[in-house]
PDB file of C-alpha atoms in Angstrom:
ATOM      1  CA  UNK A   1      13.413  28.892  30.157  1.00 40.00           C
ATOM      2  CA  UNK A   2       9.975  29.004  30.926  1.00 43.00           C
ATOM      3  CA  UNK A   3       9.366  26.874  33.817  1.00 43.00           C
ATOM      4  CA  UNK A   4       5.521  26.941  33.982  1.00 43.00           C
ATOM      5  CA  UNK A   5       4.137  23.714  34.785  1.00 42.00           C
ATOM      6  CA  UNK A   6       2.823  21.235  32.086  1.00 47.00           C
ATOM      7  CA  UNK A   7       1.095  17.897  32.725  1.00 46.00           C
ATOM      8  CA  UNK A   8       3.014  14.952  30.951  1.00 46.00           C
ATOM      9  CA  UNK A   9      -0.095  14.751  28.955  1.00 47.00           C
ATOM     10  CA  UNK A  10       0.201  18.053  27.616  1.00 80.00           C
ATOM     11  CA  UNK A  11       3.792  17.726  26.648  1.00 82.00           C
ATOM     12  CA  UNK A  12       2.904  14.410  24.829  1.00 81.00           C
ATOM     13  CA  UNK A  13       0.346  16.245  23.095  1.00 84.00           C
ATOM     14  CA  UNK A  14       2.354  19.321  22.421  1.00 88.00           C
ATOM     15  CA  UNK A  15       5.200  16.961  20.787  1.00 86.00           C
ATOM     16  CA  UNK A  16       2.583  14.819  18.916  1.00 84.00           C
ATOM     17  CA  UNK A  17       1.671  18.059  17.276  1.00 89.00           C
ATOM     18  CA  UNK A  18       4.941  19.557  16.646  1.00 89.00           C
ATOM     19  CA  UNK A  19       5.684  15.909  14.842  1.00 87.00           C
ATOM     20  CA  UNK A  20       2.401  16.214  12.653  1.00 85.00           C
ATOM     21  CA  UNK A  21       3.326  19.712  11.502  1.00 88.00           C
ATOM     22  CA  UNK A  22       7.135  18.611  10.254  1.00 87.00           C
ATOM     23  CA  UNK A  23       5.839  15.783   8.614  1.00 81.00           C
ATOM     24  CA  UNK A  24       2.709  17.131   7.077  1.00 81.00           C
ATOM     25  CA  UNK A  25       4.513  20.312   5.937  1.00 82.00           C
ATOM     26  CA  UNK A  26       2.387  22.887   7.173  1.00 85.00           C
ATOM     27  CA  UNK A  27       0.002  23.904  10.364  1.00 86.00           C
ATOM     28  CA  UNK A  28      -3.006  23.411   8.317  1.00 86.00           C
ATOM     29  CA  UNK A  29      -2.128  19.801   6.667  1.00 83.00           C
ATOM     30  CA  UNK A  30      -1.290  19.041  10.397  1.00 84.00           C
ATOM     31  CA  UNK A  31      -4.931  20.522  11.595  1.00 85.00           C
ATOM     32  CA  UNK A  32      -6.672  18.629   8.860  1.00 84.00           C
ATOM     33  CA  UNK A  33      -4.765  15.130   9.855  1.00 78.00           C
ATOM     34  CA  UNK A  34      -5.359  15.529  13.274  1.00 81.00           C
ATOM     35  CA  UNK A  35      -9.135  16.949  12.502  1.00 81.00           C
ATOM     36  CA  UNK A  36      -8.743  20.084  14.513  1.00 87.00           C
ATOM     37  CA  UNK A  37      -8.469  23.790  13.479  1.00 88.00           C
ATOM     38  CA  UNK A  38      -5.617  25.529  12.428  1.00 87.00           C
ATOM     39  CA  UNK A  39      -5.780  28.388  15.267  1.00 89.00           C
ATOM     40  CA  UNK A  40      -5.289  25.388  17.606  1.00 89.00           C
ATOM     41  CA  UNK A  41      -2.219  23.564  16.083  1.00 89.00           C
ATOM     42  CA  UNK A  42      -0.692  27.256  16.008  1.00 88.00           C
ATOM     43  CA  UNK A  43      -1.263  27.437  19.701  1.00 89.00           C
ATOM     44  CA  UNK A  44       0.345  24.444  20.467  1.00 89.00           C
ATOM     45  CA  UNK A  45       3.158  24.956  18.529  1.00 90.00           C
ATOM     46  CA  UNK A  46       3.862  28.370  20.629  1.00 89.00           C
ATOM     47  CA  UNK A  47       2.798  26.646  23.848  1.00 89.00           C
ATOM     48  CA  UNK A  48       5.917  24.079  22.997  1.00 89.00           C
ATOM     49  CA  UNK A  49       8.282  26.977  21.992  1.00 89.00           C
ATOM     50  CA  UNK A  50       7.589  28.753  25.246  1.00 89.00           C
ATOM     51  CA  UNK A  51       8.129  25.498  27.111  1.00 87.00           C
ATOM     52  CA  UNK A  52      11.612  24.837  25.507  1.00 88.00           C
ATOM     53  CA  UNK A  53      12.287  28.576  25.105  1.00 89.00           C
ATOM     54  CA  UNK A  54      13.403  28.221  21.801  1.00 89.00           C
ATOM     55  CA  UNK A  55      12.124  28.880  18.144  1.00 91.00           C
ATOM     56  CA  UNK A  56      11.477  25.815  16.719  1.00 90.00           C
ATOM     57  CA  UNK A  57       9.766  26.603  13.178  1.00 90.00           C
ATOM     58  CA  UNK A  58      10.452  29.655  11.107  1.00 87.00           C
ATOM     59  CA  UNK A  59       7.428  30.610   9.009  1.00 79.00           C
ATOM     60  CA  UNK A  60       6.667  33.099   6.010  1.00 73.00           C
ATOM     61  CA  UNK A  61       3.569  33.323   3.746  1.00 69.00           C
ATOM     62  CA  UNK A  62       5.032  30.398   1.693  1.00 73.00           C
ATOM     63  CA  UNK A  63       7.341  28.402   3.381  1.00 77.00           C
ATOM     64  CA  UNK A  64       7.970  26.829   6.912  1.00 84.00           C
ATOM     65  CA  UNK A  65      11.505  25.931   7.916  1.00 86.00           C
ATOM     66  CA  UNK A  66      12.752  24.163  10.680  1.00 88.00           C
ATOM     67  CA  UNK A  67      15.065  26.232  13.134  1.00 90.00           C
ATOM     68  CA  UNK A  68      18.606  24.164  14.346  1.00 90.00           C
ATOM     69  CA  UNK A  69      16.842  23.662  17.575  1.00 90.00           C
ATOM     70  CA  UNK A  70      13.199  22.478  15.950  1.00 88.00           C
ATOM     71  CA  UNK A  71      15.513  19.702  13.801  1.00 88.00           C
ATOM     72  CA  UNK A  72      16.865  18.325  17.378  1.00 88.00           C
ATOM     73  CA  UNK A  73      13.307  19.024  18.956  1.00 89.00           C
ATOM     74  CA  UNK A  74      12.019  16.869  16.187  1.00 87.00           C
ATOM     75  CA  UNK A  75      14.613  14.179  16.492  1.00 85.00           C
ATOM     76  CA  UNK A  76      13.832  14.056  20.200  1.00 86.00           C
ATOM     77  CA  UNK A  77      10.180  14.173  20.023  1.00 85.00           C
ATOM     78  CA  UNK A  78      10.013  11.142  17.448  1.00 81.00           C
ATOM     79  CA  UNK A  79      11.956   9.101  20.015  1.00 80.00           C
ATOM     80  CA  UNK A  80      10.167   9.843  23.344  1.00 82.00           C
ATOM     81  CA  UNK A  81       6.693   9.652  21.261  1.00 79.00           C
ATOM     82  CA  UNK A  82       7.642   5.919  20.115  1.00 74.00           C
ATOM     83  CA  UNK A  83       8.809   5.192  23.685  1.00 76.00           C
ATOM     84  CA  UNK A  84       5.822   6.828  25.392  1.00 78.00           C
ATOM     85  CA  UNK A  85       3.630   4.258  22.841  1.00 71.00           C
ATOM     86  CA  UNK A  86       5.623   1.410  23.448  1.00 69.00           C
ATOM     87  CA  UNK A  87       5.324   2.082  27.622  1.00 73.00           C
ATOM     88  CA  UNK A  88       1.265   2.593  26.801  1.00 69.00           C
ATOM     89  CA  UNK A  89       1.069  -0.700  24.923  1.00 66.00           C
ATOM     90  CA  UNK A  90       3.279  -2.548  27.978  1.00 64.00           C
ATOM     91  CA  UNK A  91       1.409  -1.246  30.459  1.00 65.00           C
ATOM     92  CA  UNK A  92      -2.082  -1.887  28.999  1.00 61.00           C
ATOM     93  CA  UNK A  93      -1.081  -5.648  27.671  1.00 57.00           C
ATOM     94  CA  UNK A  94      -1.347  -4.180  24.260  1.00 51.00           C
ATOM     95  CA  UNK A  95       1.195  -6.684  23.047  1.00 53.00           C
ATOM     96  CA  UNK A  96      -1.173  -9.709  23.716  1.00 62.00           C
ATOM     97  CA  UNK A  97      -4.493  -7.984  22.895  1.00 74.00           C
ATOM     98  CA  UNK A  98      -4.275  -4.873  20.361  1.00 80.00           C
ATOM     99  CA  UNK A  99      -6.786  -2.084  20.526  1.00 79.00           C
ATOM    100  CA  UNK A 100      -7.396   1.156  18.533  1.00 83.00           C
ATOM    101  CA  UNK A 101      -7.772   1.839  14.634  1.00 87.00           C
ATOM    102  CA  UNK A 102      -5.312   0.422  11.823  1.00 92.00           C
ATOM    103  CA  UNK A 103      -5.278   2.076   8.742  1.00 91.00           C
ATOM    104  CA  UNK A 104      -4.294  -0.078   5.831  1.00 94.00           C
ATOM    105  CA  UNK A 105      -4.139   0.823   2.239  1.00 93.00           C
ATOM    106  CA  UNK A 106      -4.505  -2.058  -0.265  1.00 92.00           C
ATOM    107  CA  UNK A 107      -5.134  -2.773  -4.267  1.00 90.00           C
ATOM    108  CA  UNK A 108      -8.985  -2.346  -5.419  1.00 88.00           C
ATOM    109  CA  UNK A 109      -9.143  -5.985  -6.895  1.00 87.00           C
ATOM    110  CA  UNK A 110      -7.448  -7.891  -3.913  1.00 86.00           C
ATOM    111  CA  UNK A 111      -8.912  -5.456  -1.312  1.00 89.00           C
ATOM    112  CA  UNK A 112     -12.292  -6.015  -2.745  1.00 90.00           C
ATOM    113  CA  UNK A 113     -12.076  -9.369  -2.887  1.00 87.00           C
ATOM    114  CA  UNK A 114      -8.905 -11.861  -1.577  1.00 86.00           C
ATOM    115  CA  UNK A 115      -8.213  -9.887   1.187  1.00 90.00           C
ATOM    116  CA  UNK A 116     -11.647  -9.765   3.044  1.00 92.00           C
ATOM    117  CA  UNK A 117     -11.293 -13.014   4.361  1.00 90.00           C
ATOM    118  CA  UNK A 118      -8.264 -12.218   6.317  1.00 90.00           C
ATOM    119  CA  UNK A 119      -9.111  -9.267   7.428  1.00 92.00           C
ATOM    120  CA  UNK A 120     -12.370 -10.796   8.888  1.00 93.00           C
ATOM    121  CA  UNK A 121     -10.413 -13.240  10.596  1.00 91.00           C
ATOM    122  CA  UNK A 122      -8.021 -10.352  12.305  1.00 92.00           C
ATOM    123  CA  UNK A 123     -10.967  -8.396  13.457  1.00 93.00           C
ATOM    124  CA  UNK A 124     -12.702 -11.258  14.908  1.00 93.00           C
ATOM    125  CA  UNK A 125      -9.515 -12.357  16.758  1.00 91.00           C
ATOM    126  CA  UNK A 126      -8.761  -8.974  17.993  1.00 90.00           C
ATOM    127  CA  UNK A 127     -12.100  -7.784  19.214  1.00 90.00           C
ATOM    128  CA  UNK A 128     -10.803  -4.289  20.406  1.00 88.00           C
ATOM    129  CA  UNK A 129      -9.689  -3.383  16.957  1.00 90.00           C
ATOM    130  CA  UNK A 130     -11.242  -1.640  13.820  1.00 92.00           C
ATOM    131  CA  UNK A 131      -9.473  -1.178  10.477  1.00 93.00           C
ATOM    132  CA  UNK A 132      -9.800   1.914   8.105  1.00 92.00           C
ATOM    133  CA  UNK A 133      -9.429  -0.417   4.824  1.00 95.00           C
ATOM    134  CA  UNK A 134      -8.704   2.027   1.748  1.00 92.00           C
ATOM    135  CA  UNK A 135      -8.706   0.702  -1.520  1.00 91.00           C
ATOM    136  CA  UNK A 136      -6.196   2.242  -3.893  1.00 85.00           C
ATOM    137  CA  UNK A 137      -3.496   1.248  -6.380  1.00 79.00           C
ATOM    138  CA  UNK A 138      -1.214   4.191  -6.099  1.00 80.00           C
ATOM    139  CA  UNK A 139       1.868   3.974  -3.864  1.00 79.00           C
ATOM    140  CA  UNK A 140       1.136   5.341  -0.485  1.00 79.00           C
ATOM    141  CA  UNK A 141       2.234   8.255   1.260  1.00 79.00           C
ATOM    142  CA  UNK A 142       2.302   7.173   4.821  1.00 81.00           C
ATOM    143  CA  UNK A 143       2.996  10.648   6.498  1.00 71.00           C
ATOM    144  CA  UNK A 144       0.230  12.619   4.371  1.00 70.00           C
ATOM    145  CA  UNK A 145      -2.442   9.788   4.516  1.00 76.00           C
ATOM    146  CA  UNK A 146      -1.574   8.605   8.090  1.00 78.00           C
ATOM    147  CA  UNK A 147      -1.113   5.174   7.127  1.00 87.00           C
ATOM    148  CA  UNK A 148       0.211   2.319   9.169  1.00 90.00           C
ATOM    149  CA  UNK A 149       0.823  -0.237   6.279  1.00 93.00           C
ATOM    150  CA  UNK A 150       0.029  -1.282   2.879  1.00 94.00           C
ATOM    151  CA  UNK A 151      -0.470  -4.107   0.515  1.00 94.00           C
ATOM    152  CA  UNK A 152       1.312  -3.230  -2.795  1.00 92.00           C
ATOM    153  CA  UNK A 153       1.431  -5.242  -5.879  1.00 91.00           C
ATOM    154  CA  UNK A 154       4.122  -4.388  -8.488  1.00 90.00           C
ATOM    155  CA  UNK A 155       8.089  -3.842  -7.856  1.00 89.00           C
ATOM    156  CA  UNK A 156       8.874  -1.306  -5.073  1.00 88.00           C
ATOM    157  CA  UNK A 157      11.043   1.558  -6.016  1.00 86.00           C
ATOM    158  CA  UNK A 158      10.746   3.723  -2.722  1.00 84.00           C
ATOM    159  CA  UNK A 159      13.927   2.646  -0.722  1.00 83.00           C
ATOM    160  CA  UNK A 160      12.903   4.823   2.546  1.00 83.00           C
ATOM    161  CA  UNK A 161      10.263   2.051   3.277  1.00 88.00           C
ATOM    162  CA  UNK A 162      10.133  -1.546   4.661  1.00 92.00           C
ATOM    163  CA  UNK A 163       9.298  -4.006   1.901  1.00 93.00           C
ATOM    164  CA  UNK A 164       8.642  -7.232   2.984  1.00 93.00           C
ATOM    165  CA  UNK A 165       7.846 -10.009  -0.039  1.00 94.00           C
ATOM    166  CA  UNK A 166       4.566 -11.910   0.770  1.00 93.00           C
ATOM    167  CA  UNK A 167       3.961 -13.871  -2.541  1.00 93.00           C
ATOM    168  CA  UNK A 168       3.141 -13.739  -6.237  1.00 94.00           C
ATOM    169  CA  UNK A 169       0.359 -13.151  -8.494  1.00 94.00           C
ATOM    170  CA  UNK A 170       0.513 -15.233 -11.711  1.00 95.00           C
ATOM    171  CA  UNK A 171      -0.345 -13.616 -14.674  1.00 96.00           C
ATOM    172  CA  UNK A 172      -1.885 -15.283 -17.922  1.00 97.00           C
ATOM    173  CA  UNK A 173      -3.020 -13.939 -21.501  1.00 97.00           C
ATOM    174  CA  UNK A 174      -6.922 -13.894 -22.198  1.00 97.00           C
ATOM    175  CA  UNK A 175      -9.296 -13.074 -24.909  1.00 97.00           C
ATOM    176  CA  UNK A 176     -12.549 -13.875 -25.634  1.00 97.00           C
ATOM    177  CA  UNK A 177     -13.940 -16.603 -27.993  1.00 97.00           C
ATOM    178  CA  UNK A 178     -15.903 -13.776 -29.961  1.00 96.00           C
ATOM    179  CA  UNK A 179     -12.625 -11.977 -30.697  1.00 97.00           C
ATOM    180  CA  UNK A 180     -10.731 -14.984 -31.497  1.00 96.00           C
ATOM    181  CA  UNK A 181     -13.223 -16.166 -33.917  1.00 96.00           C
ATOM    182  CA  UNK A 182     -12.547 -13.115 -35.915  1.00 95.00           C
ATOM    183  CA  UNK A 183      -8.576 -14.106 -36.521  1.00 95.00           C
ATOM    184  CA  UNK A 184      -6.777 -17.050 -37.600  1.00 94.00           C
ATOM    185  CA  UNK A 185      -6.188 -19.798 -35.017  1.00 94.00           C
ATOM    186  CA  UNK A 186      -3.501 -18.458 -32.383  1.00 95.00           C
ATOM    187  CA  UNK A 187      -0.661 -21.408 -32.503  1.00 93.00           C
ATOM    188  CA  UNK A 188       2.463 -19.877 -31.789  1.00 94.00           C
ATOM    189  CA  UNK A 189       3.550 -16.837 -30.138  1.00 94.00           C
ATOM    190  CA  UNK A 190       4.174 -14.432 -32.966  1.00 93.00           C
ATOM    191  CA  UNK A 191       0.438 -14.969 -33.717  1.00 95.00           C
ATOM    192  CA  UNK A 192      -0.721 -12.830 -30.785  1.00 96.00           C
ATOM    193  CA  UNK A 193       0.662  -9.794 -32.402  1.00 94.00           C
ATOM    194  CA  UNK A 194      -2.427  -9.906 -34.822  1.00 94.00           C
ATOM    195  CA  UNK A 195      -4.667  -9.544 -32.153  1.00 96.00           C
ATOM    196  CA  UNK A 196      -5.928  -5.907 -30.746  1.00 97.00           C
ATOM    197  CA  UNK A 197      -4.708  -5.534 -27.145  1.00 97.00           C
ATOM    198  CA  UNK A 198      -5.701  -4.143 -24.264  1.00 97.00           C
ATOM    199  CA  UNK A 199      -3.202  -2.495 -21.639  1.00 96.00           C
ATOM    200  CA  UNK A 200      -3.342  -2.610 -17.948  1.00 94.00           C
ATOM    201  CA  UNK A 201      -1.190   0.484 -17.714  1.00 92.00           C
ATOM    202  CA  UNK A 202       0.234   0.041 -14.131  1.00 88.00           C
ATOM    203  CA  UNK A 203       1.888  -3.198 -15.171  1.00 91.00           C
ATOM    204  CA  UNK A 204       2.505  -2.940 -19.177  1.00 92.00           C
ATOM    205  CA  UNK A 205       1.534  -0.273 -21.559  1.00 91.00           C
ATOM    206  CA  UNK A 206       3.001  -0.495 -25.289  1.00 93.00           C
ATOM    207  CA  UNK A 207       5.209  -3.652 -24.895  1.00 94.00           C
ATOM    208  CA  UNK A 208       4.235  -7.290 -23.970  1.00 94.00           C
ATOM    209  CA  UNK A 209       6.701  -9.600 -22.550  1.00 95.00           C
ATOM    210  CA  UNK A 210       5.999 -13.180 -22.138  1.00 96.00           C
ATOM    211  CA  UNK A 211       8.148 -16.600 -21.093  1.00 96.00           C
ATOM    212  CA  UNK A 212       7.602 -20.183 -21.948  1.00 95.00           C
ATOM    213  CA  UNK A 213       7.014 -22.136 -18.601  1.00 92.00           C
ATOM    214  CA  UNK A 214       9.156 -25.164 -19.667  1.00 92.00           C
ATOM    215  CA  UNK A 215      12.052 -23.252 -21.719  1.00 93.00           C
ATOM    216  CA  UNK A 216      12.181 -19.817 -20.020  1.00 92.00           C
ATOM    217  CA  UNK A 217      12.337 -18.484 -23.206  1.00 94.00           C
ATOM    218  CA  UNK A 218      11.335 -14.934 -23.134  1.00 95.00           C
ATOM    219  CA  UNK A 219       9.715 -12.746 -26.206  1.00 96.00           C
ATOM    220  CA  UNK A 220       8.814  -9.182 -26.388  1.00 95.00           C
ATOM    221  CA  UNK A 221       6.401  -7.311 -28.755  1.00 94.00           C
ATOM    222  CA  UNK A 222       5.057  -3.884 -29.113  1.00 94.00           C
ATOM    223  CA  UNK A 223       1.467  -3.461 -28.874  1.00 94.00           C
ATOM    224  CA  UNK A 224      -0.961  -0.305 -29.500  1.00 92.00           C
ATOM    225  CA  UNK A 225      -3.689  -1.037 -27.144  1.00 95.00           C
ATOM    226  CA  UNK A 226      -7.359  -0.521 -28.222  1.00 96.00           C
ATOM    227  CA  UNK A 227      -7.663   0.335 -24.390  1.00 97.00           C
ATOM    228  CA  UNK A 228      -5.405   1.263 -21.545  1.00 96.00           C
ATOM    229  CA  UNK A 229      -6.803   1.247 -17.733  1.00 95.00           C
ATOM    230  CA  UNK A 230      -5.667   0.947 -14.408  1.00 91.00           C
ATOM    231  CA  UNK A 231      -8.581  -1.217 -13.061  1.00 91.00           C
ATOM    232  CA  UNK A 232      -8.387  -5.079 -13.264  1.00 92.00           C
ATOM    233  CA  UNK A 233     -12.331  -5.529 -13.290  1.00 93.00           C
ATOM    234  CA  UNK A 234     -12.420  -2.916 -16.409  1.00 95.00           C
ATOM    235  CA  UNK A 235      -9.456  -4.754 -18.270  1.00 96.00           C
ATOM    236  CA  UNK A 236     -11.639  -8.183 -17.645  1.00 96.00           C
ATOM    237  CA  UNK A 237     -15.091  -6.704 -18.832  1.00 97.00           C
ATOM    238  CA  UNK A 238     -13.381  -5.019 -21.880  1.00 97.00           C
ATOM    239  CA  UNK A 239     -11.722  -8.510 -22.596  1.00 97.00           C
ATOM    240  CA  UNK A 240     -15.118 -10.230 -22.112  1.00 97.00           C
ATOM    241  CA  UNK A 241     -16.773  -7.784 -24.350  1.00 97.00           C
ATOM    242  CA  UNK A 242     -14.248  -9.108 -27.137  1.00 96.00           C
ATOM    243  CA  UNK A 243     -12.307  -5.300 -27.266  1.00 97.00           C
ATOM    244  CA  UNK A 244      -8.728  -7.226 -27.268  1.00 96.00           C
ATOM    245  CA  UNK A 245      -6.386  -9.683 -25.802  1.00 97.00           C
ATOM    246  CA  UNK A 246      -5.033  -8.836 -22.361  1.00 97.00           C
ATOM    247  CA  UNK A 247      -2.409 -10.188 -19.630  1.00 97.00           C
ATOM    248  CA  UNK A 248      -4.333 -10.179 -16.393  1.00 95.00           C
ATOM    249  CA  UNK A 249      -4.268 -11.980 -12.693  1.00 93.00           C
ATOM    250  CA  UNK A 250      -5.274 -15.673 -13.202  1.00 93.00           C
ATOM    251  CA  UNK A 251      -7.191 -15.387 -10.207  1.00 92.00           C
ATOM    252  CA  UNK A 252      -9.492 -12.702 -11.618  1.00 93.00           C
ATOM    253  CA  UNK A 253     -10.515 -14.508 -14.711  1.00 95.00           C
ATOM    254  CA  UNK A 254     -10.852 -18.398 -13.030  1.00 93.00           C
ATOM    255  CA  UNK A 255     -14.569 -18.410 -13.112  1.00 94.00           C
ATOM    256  CA  UNK A 256     -14.626 -16.694 -16.908  1.00 96.00           C
ATOM    257  CA  UNK A 257     -12.045 -19.403 -18.050  1.00 96.00           C
ATOM    258  CA  UNK A 258     -14.187 -22.005 -16.241  1.00 96.00           C
ATOM    259  CA  UNK A 259     -17.585 -20.960 -18.278  1.00 96.00           C
ATOM    260  CA  UNK A 260     -16.065 -20.099 -21.488  1.00 96.00           C
ATOM    261  CA  UNK A 261     -16.642 -16.452 -21.711  1.00 97.00           C
ATOM    262  CA  UNK A 262     -12.620 -16.031 -21.721  1.00 97.00           C
ATOM    263  CA  UNK A 263      -9.903 -18.255 -22.982  1.00 97.00           C
ATOM    264  CA  UNK A 264      -6.512 -18.734 -21.921  1.00 97.00           C
ATOM    265  CA  UNK A 265      -4.638 -18.382 -24.958  1.00 96.00           C
ATOM    266  CA  UNK A 266      -1.426 -20.395 -25.147  1.00 95.00           C
ATOM    267  CA  UNK A 267      -1.062 -21.188 -21.705  1.00 96.00           C
ATOM    268  CA  UNK A 268       2.303 -22.353 -22.072  1.00 96.00           C
ATOM    269  CA  UNK A 269       3.164 -18.496 -22.085  1.00 96.00           C
ATOM    270  CA  UNK A 270       2.758 -16.112 -19.063  1.00 95.00           C
ATOM    271  CA  UNK A 271       3.998 -13.141 -18.173  1.00 96.00           C
ATOM    272  CA  UNK A 272       6.183 -12.519 -15.043  1.00 94.00           C
ATOM    273  CA  UNK A 273       4.169 -12.836 -11.902  1.00 94.00           C
ATOM    274  CA  UNK A 274       3.320  -9.853  -9.680  1.00 93.00           C
ATOM    275  CA  UNK A 275       5.182  -9.391  -6.235  1.00 94.00           C
ATOM    276  CA  UNK A 276       2.930  -8.619  -3.383  1.00 93.00           C
ATOM    277  CA  UNK A 277       4.724  -6.688  -0.633  1.00 94.00           C
ATOM    278  CA  UNK A 278       3.449  -5.441   2.751  1.00 94.00           C
ATOM    279  CA  UNK A 279       5.057  -2.042   3.113  1.00 94.00           C
ATOM    280  CA  UNK A 280       5.415   0.393   5.919  1.00 91.00           C
ATOM    281  CA  UNK A 281       7.620   3.260   7.163  1.00 86.00           C
ATOM    282  CA  UNK A 282      10.651   2.762   9.215  1.00 82.00           C
ATOM    283  CA  UNK A 283      10.475   2.994  12.666  1.00 76.00           C
ATOM    284  CA  UNK A 284      12.042   2.089  15.996  1.00 69.00           C
ATOM    285  CA  UNK A 285       8.566   1.084  17.573  1.00 75.00           C
ATOM    286  CA  UNK A 286       5.452  -0.669  15.921  1.00 82.00           C
ATOM    287  CA  UNK A 287       2.330  -0.718  17.755  1.00 83.00           C
ATOM    288  CA  UNK A 288       0.925  -4.149  18.562  1.00 84.00           C
ATOM    289  CA  UNK A 289      -1.985  -3.726  16.241  1.00 87.00           C
ATOM    290  CA  UNK A 290       0.170  -3.279  13.473  1.00 91.00           C
ATOM    291  CA  UNK A 291       2.465  -6.364  14.407  1.00 90.00           C
ATOM    292  CA  UNK A 292      -0.408  -8.606  14.757  1.00 91.00           C
ATOM    293  CA  UNK A 293      -1.661  -7.583  11.230  1.00 93.00           C
ATOM    294  CA  UNK A 294       1.707  -8.145  10.107  1.00 92.00           C
ATOM    295  CA  UNK A 295       2.141 -11.566  11.663  1.00 91.00           C
ATOM    296  CA  UNK A 296      -1.160 -12.359  10.166  1.00 91.00           C
ATOM    297  CA  UNK A 297      -0.598 -11.353   6.549  1.00 92.00           C
ATOM    298  CA  UNK A 298       2.683 -12.801   6.147  1.00 91.00           C
ATOM    299  CA  UNK A 299       0.897 -16.111   6.702  1.00 91.00           C
ATOM    300  CA  UNK A 300      -2.044 -15.775   5.042  1.00 89.00           C
ATOM    301  CA  UNK A 301      -1.155 -14.042   1.748  1.00 88.00           C
ATOM    302  CA  UNK A 302       1.063 -16.849   0.298  1.00 87.00           C
ATOM    303  CA  UNK A 303      -1.686 -19.583   0.635  1.00 85.00           C
ATOM    304  CA  UNK A 304      -4.469 -17.038  -0.599  1.00 84.00           C
ATOM    305  CA  UNK A 305      -6.480 -18.333  -4.112  1.00 76.00           C
ATOM    306  CA  UNK A 306      -4.887 -16.672  -6.498  1.00 81.00           C
ATOM    307  CA  UNK A 307      -1.433 -16.045  -5.364  1.00 85.00           C
ATOM    308  CA  UNK A 308       1.497 -18.336  -4.835  1.00 87.00           C
ATOM    309  CA  UNK A 309       4.640 -18.494  -2.654  1.00 87.00           C
ATOM    310  CA  UNK A 310       7.419 -16.018  -4.118  1.00 82.00           C
ATOM    311  CA  UNK A 311       9.863 -17.647  -6.491  1.00 73.00           C
ATOM    312  CA  UNK A 312       7.819 -20.624  -7.445  1.00 64.00           C
TER     313      UNK A 312
END
């Protein structure tokens, strides 16, 4: 084994680069995430292999595969990096005063409105922190996008992540007065089948399910939507224009219902509330910047305007 001296910092950097190569799937992807060049990443990998005296990755034109030594190195490198980060936090006092950049994914609507106040509170409380606030309704790819955590609305289908239930978002059926004026008065649940519909495709597409608040009776009926969208704002705007009825988060149409531009149809019938989760990858170590954000968001989310405690 090559005994050439390497500083501790060099070794940490080399292991960090190796981890990024493995998790991203290629040298070019690792270089992009680390904001460096592919030749630099390649040189770091070669330096680590020389230092350890072992081939870690087998590369062909179209594929990359870890050797047995590479798999062992990856497991140990992950643990060592986590412990190194924990040591840095402890010595720098970061457990009390986090610093650095927190990368968070949030849904478009919540991320633009309801969550800005707690985010501001977090940044004002921890003045050495900055946040990369990314708005996207897709399920996050924590490794490829280098994300610390995400706030996700809707059911979680990925068993490989930690999901903490924060709150629920009530949903109601709405339509514009101009649309309702074109149809007989809506008096019972089956009358809704006569209306044109807007589908919020993230949560419902061709079928509507509503529950009576008092009796807990469930009613299902099919719809052929005039418009499908993954945007709450677009669905609200289309409903205001009289395109169709829609099931939508109650908070986003509160002012519309107050000013009469939208009507809550049959308010005793509602769609199932949407769960709101804080999601993040499993790890043996979490930096203080993430722990403090998790602590804040778990506290404020159930009392935000437009949400309710889970299970209410």
